[in-house]
Short mmCIF file of C-alpha atoms in Angstrom, two decimals:
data_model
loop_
_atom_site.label_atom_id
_atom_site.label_comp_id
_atom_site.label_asym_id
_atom_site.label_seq_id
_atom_site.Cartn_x
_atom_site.Cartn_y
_atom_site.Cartn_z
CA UNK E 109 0.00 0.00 0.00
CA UNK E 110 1.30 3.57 -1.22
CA UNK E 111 0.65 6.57 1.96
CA UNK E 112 1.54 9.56 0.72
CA UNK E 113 3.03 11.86 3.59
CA UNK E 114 1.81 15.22 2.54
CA UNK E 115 2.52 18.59 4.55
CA UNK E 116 3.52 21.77 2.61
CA UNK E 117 7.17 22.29 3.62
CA UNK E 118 8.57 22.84 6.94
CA UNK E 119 5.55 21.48 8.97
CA UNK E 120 7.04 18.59 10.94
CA UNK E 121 7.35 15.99 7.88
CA UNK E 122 10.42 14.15 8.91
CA UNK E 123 9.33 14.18 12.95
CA UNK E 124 6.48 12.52 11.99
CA UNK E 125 9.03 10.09 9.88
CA UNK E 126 10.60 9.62 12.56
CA UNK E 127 7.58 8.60 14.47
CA UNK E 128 6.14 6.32 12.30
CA UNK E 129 9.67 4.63 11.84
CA UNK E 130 9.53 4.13 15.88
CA UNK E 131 6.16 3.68 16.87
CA UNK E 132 5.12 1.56 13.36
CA UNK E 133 8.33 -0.05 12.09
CA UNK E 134 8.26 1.77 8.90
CA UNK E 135 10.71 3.02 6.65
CA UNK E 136 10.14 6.20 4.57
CA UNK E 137 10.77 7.26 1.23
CA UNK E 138 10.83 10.38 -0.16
CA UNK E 139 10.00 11.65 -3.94
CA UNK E 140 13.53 14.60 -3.36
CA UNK E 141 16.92 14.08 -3.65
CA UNK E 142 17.70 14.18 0.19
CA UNK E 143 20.88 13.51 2.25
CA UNK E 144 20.34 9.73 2.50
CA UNK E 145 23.19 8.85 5.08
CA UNK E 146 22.10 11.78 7.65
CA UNK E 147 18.30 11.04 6.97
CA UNK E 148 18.26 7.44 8.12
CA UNK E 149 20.62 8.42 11.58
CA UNK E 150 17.54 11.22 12.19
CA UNK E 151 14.43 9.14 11.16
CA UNK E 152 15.98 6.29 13.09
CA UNK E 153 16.53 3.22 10.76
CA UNK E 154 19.07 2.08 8.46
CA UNK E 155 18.15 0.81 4.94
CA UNK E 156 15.26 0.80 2.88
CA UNK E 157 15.68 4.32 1.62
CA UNK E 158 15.80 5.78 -2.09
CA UNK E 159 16.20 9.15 -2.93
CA UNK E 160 14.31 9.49 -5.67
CA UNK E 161 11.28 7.28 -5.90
CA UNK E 162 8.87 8.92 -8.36
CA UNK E 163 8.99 6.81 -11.22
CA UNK E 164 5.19 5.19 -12.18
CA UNK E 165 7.29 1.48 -11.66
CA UNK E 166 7.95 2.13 -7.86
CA UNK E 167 4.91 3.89 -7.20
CA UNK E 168 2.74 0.76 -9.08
CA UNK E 169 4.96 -1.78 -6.69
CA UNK E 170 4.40 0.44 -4.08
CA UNK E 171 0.55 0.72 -4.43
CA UNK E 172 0.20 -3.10 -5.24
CA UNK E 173 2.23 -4.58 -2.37
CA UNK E 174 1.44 -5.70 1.31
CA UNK E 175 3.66 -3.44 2.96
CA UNK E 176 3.19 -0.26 3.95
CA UNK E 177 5.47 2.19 1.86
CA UNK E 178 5.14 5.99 2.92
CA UNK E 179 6.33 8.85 0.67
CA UNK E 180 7.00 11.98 1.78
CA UNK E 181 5.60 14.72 -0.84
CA UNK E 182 5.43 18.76 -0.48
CA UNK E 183 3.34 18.94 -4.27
CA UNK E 184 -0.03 18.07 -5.16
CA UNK E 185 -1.85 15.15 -4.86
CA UNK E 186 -0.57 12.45 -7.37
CA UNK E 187 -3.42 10.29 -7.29
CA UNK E 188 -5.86 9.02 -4.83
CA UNK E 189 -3.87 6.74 -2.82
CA UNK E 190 -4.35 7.37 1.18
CA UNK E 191 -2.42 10.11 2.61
CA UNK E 192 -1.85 11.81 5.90
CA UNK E 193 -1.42 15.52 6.03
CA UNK E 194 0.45 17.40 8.16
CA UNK E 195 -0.41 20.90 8.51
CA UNK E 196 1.37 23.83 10.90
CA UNK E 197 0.10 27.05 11.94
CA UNK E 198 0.79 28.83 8.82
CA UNK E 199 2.58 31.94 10.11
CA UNK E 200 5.77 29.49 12.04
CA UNK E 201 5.57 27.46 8.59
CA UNK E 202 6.10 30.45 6.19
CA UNK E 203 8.90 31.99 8.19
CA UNK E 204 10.62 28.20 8.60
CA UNK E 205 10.36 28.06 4.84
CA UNK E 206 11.82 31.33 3.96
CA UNK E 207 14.58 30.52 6.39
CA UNK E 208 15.04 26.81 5.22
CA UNK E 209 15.64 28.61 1.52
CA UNK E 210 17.66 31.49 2.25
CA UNK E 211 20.11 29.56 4.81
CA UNK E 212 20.12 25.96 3.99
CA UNK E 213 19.37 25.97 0.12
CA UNK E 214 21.00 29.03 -0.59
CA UNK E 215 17.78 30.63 -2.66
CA UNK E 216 17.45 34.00 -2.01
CA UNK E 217 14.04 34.67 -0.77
CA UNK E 218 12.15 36.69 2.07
CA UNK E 219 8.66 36.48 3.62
CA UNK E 220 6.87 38.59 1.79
CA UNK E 221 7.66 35.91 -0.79
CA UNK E 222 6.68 32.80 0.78
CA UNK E 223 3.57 34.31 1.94
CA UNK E 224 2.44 35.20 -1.57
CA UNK E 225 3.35 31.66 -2.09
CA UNK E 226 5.65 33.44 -4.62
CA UNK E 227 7.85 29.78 -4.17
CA UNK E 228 8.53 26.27 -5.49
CA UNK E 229 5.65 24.77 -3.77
CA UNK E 230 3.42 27.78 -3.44
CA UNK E 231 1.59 29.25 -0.81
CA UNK E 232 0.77 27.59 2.82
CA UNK E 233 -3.13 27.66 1.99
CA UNK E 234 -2.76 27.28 -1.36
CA UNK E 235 -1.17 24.00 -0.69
CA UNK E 236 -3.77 23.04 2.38
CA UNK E 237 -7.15 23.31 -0.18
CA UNK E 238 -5.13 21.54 -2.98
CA UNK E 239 -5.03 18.16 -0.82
CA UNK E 240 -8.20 19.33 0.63
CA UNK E 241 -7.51 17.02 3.73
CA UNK E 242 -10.83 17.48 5.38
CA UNK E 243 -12.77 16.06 2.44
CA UNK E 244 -10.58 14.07 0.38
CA UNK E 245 -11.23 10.08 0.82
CA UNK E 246 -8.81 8.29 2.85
CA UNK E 247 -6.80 10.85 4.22
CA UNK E 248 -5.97 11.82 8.02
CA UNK E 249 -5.60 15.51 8.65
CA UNK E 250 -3.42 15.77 11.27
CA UNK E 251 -1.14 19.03 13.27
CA UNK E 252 2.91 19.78 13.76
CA UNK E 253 1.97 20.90 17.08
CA UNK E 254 0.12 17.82 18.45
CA UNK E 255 2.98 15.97 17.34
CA UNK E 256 5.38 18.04 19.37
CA UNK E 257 2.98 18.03 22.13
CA UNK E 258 1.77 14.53 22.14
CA UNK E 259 3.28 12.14 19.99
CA UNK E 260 0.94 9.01 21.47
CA UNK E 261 -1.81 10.88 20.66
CA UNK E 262 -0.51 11.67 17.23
CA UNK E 263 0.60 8.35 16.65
CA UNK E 264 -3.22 6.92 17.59
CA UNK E 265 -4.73 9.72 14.86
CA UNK E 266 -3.21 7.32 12.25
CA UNK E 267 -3.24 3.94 12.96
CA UNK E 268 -6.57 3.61 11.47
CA UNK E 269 -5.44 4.35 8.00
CA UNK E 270 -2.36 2.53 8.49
CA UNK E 271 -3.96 -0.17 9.78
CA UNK E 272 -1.71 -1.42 12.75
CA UNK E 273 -1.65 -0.75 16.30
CA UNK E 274 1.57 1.61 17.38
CA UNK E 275 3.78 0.14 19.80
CA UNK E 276 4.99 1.90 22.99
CA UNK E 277 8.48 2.90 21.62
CA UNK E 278 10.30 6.12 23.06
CA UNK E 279 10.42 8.96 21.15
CA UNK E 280 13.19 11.07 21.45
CA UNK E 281 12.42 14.39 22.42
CA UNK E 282 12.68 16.99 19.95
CA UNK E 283 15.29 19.68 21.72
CA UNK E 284 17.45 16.26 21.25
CA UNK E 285 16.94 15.62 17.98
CA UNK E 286 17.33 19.02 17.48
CA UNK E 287 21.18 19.08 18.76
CA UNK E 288 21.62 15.88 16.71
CA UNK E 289 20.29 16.66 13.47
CA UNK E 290 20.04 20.44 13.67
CA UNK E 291 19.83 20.22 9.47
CA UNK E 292 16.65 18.80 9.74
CA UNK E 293 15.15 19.62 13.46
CA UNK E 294 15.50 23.68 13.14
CA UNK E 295 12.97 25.26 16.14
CA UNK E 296 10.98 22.70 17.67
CA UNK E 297 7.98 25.42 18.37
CA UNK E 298 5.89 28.08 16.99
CA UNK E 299 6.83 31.10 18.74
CA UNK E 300 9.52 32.10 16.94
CA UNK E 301 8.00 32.19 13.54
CA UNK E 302 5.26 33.65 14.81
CA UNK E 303 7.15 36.42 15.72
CA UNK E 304 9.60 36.29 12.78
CA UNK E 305 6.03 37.26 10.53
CA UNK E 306 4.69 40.36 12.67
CA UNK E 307 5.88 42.44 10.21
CA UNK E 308 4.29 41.11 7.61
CA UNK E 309 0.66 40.14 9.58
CA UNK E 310 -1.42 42.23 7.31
CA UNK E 311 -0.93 40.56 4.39
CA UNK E 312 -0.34 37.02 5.64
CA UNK E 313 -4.12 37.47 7.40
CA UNK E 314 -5.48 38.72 3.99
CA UNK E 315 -3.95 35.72 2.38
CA UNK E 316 -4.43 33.58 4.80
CA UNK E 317 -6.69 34.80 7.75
CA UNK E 318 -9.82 32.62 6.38
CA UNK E 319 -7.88 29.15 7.06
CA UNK E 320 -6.03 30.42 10.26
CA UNK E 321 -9.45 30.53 11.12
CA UNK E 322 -11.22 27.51 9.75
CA UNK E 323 -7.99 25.07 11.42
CA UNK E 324 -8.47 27.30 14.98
CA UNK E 325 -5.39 28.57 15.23
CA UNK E 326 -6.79 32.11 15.40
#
């Protein structure tokens, strides 16, 4: 079975890798070119990982076999294979995005930019209606912060689609992971985003006031 794990970028996809990896015993895959070596230390396993996994063979395997294989995607939906979507207050996300691009890709680009959605993968609601998690068949709509906050709890919002039980495996905490894999574990909380946009609040609310709203984080 093919699980897409959708979340538009910087929104807690590879915590939640590293989650499912501990608490379900499953390896991830990714459709990016991503630094393999350093990615399986942080997610927690070794093996079973392919950088670039996007060709209609793998996904067809993928979709016809037994096992459980979980792609992480920031684009639109491919098809209508289950998915879980992660989703962060959109404010922390933007401001982790412009930072992620400016410092760690080296792509010059500021807020104003990533709020427009003026990016590679567009803007933060943009990317929330286009997977349409609430209605869309088969998919689990789940948060970045109840994953920081409660990681059992998060873990139990899935198990359904995945259809296993998760174990009772620690999860490191994420100040740790942080320190360990600081490429990939940047902030570990909202606030600092959150105060990173302020400047820009007026036109991230016109943007993007209506789903702040809808997903009650105003």
């Amino acid at each position: 079975m093919l699980v897409w794990l959708a979340s538009y970028p910087r929104s807690g996809n590879t915590f939640s890798r590293t989650i499912l990896n501990r608490k379900f015993g499953l390896n991830s895959y990714s459709l990016y070119d991503e630094q393999s070596e350093l990615l399986e230390s942080a997610i927690g396993f070794a093996g079973g990982y392919k950088d670039k996994v996007d060709s209609p063979a793998f996904l067809e395997m993928a979709r016809a076999s037994e096992k459980i294989y979980l792609i992480k995607t920031h684009g639109p939906p491919l098809a209508d294979d289950p998915a879980i979507y992660i989703v962060r207050d959109g404010r922390a996300a933007v401001a982790s995005y412009a930072h992620y691009l400016s410092k760690v890709e080296g792509y010059p680009v500021d807020i104003p930019q990533v709020i427009a959605g003026d990016v590679g993968f567009g803007s933060w609601s943009g990317h929330f209606y286009t997977w349409d998690p609430v209605n869309r068949p088969n998919t689990v709509l789940t948060t970045y912060e109840t994953m920081l906050e409660d990681v059992d709890l998060w873990a139990s919002q899935v198990e359904g689609l995945l259809g296993a039980s998760a174990n009772q495996a620690d999860i490191p905490a994420f100040d740790e992971l942080k320190e360990r894999f600081p490429f990939f574990y940047r902030v570990g909380g909202n606030e600092p985003g959150i105060a990173e946009i302020q400047p820009y609040l007026d036109e991230f609310d016109r943007l993007h006031g209506d789903l702040m709203k809808e997903l009650g984080y105003y």
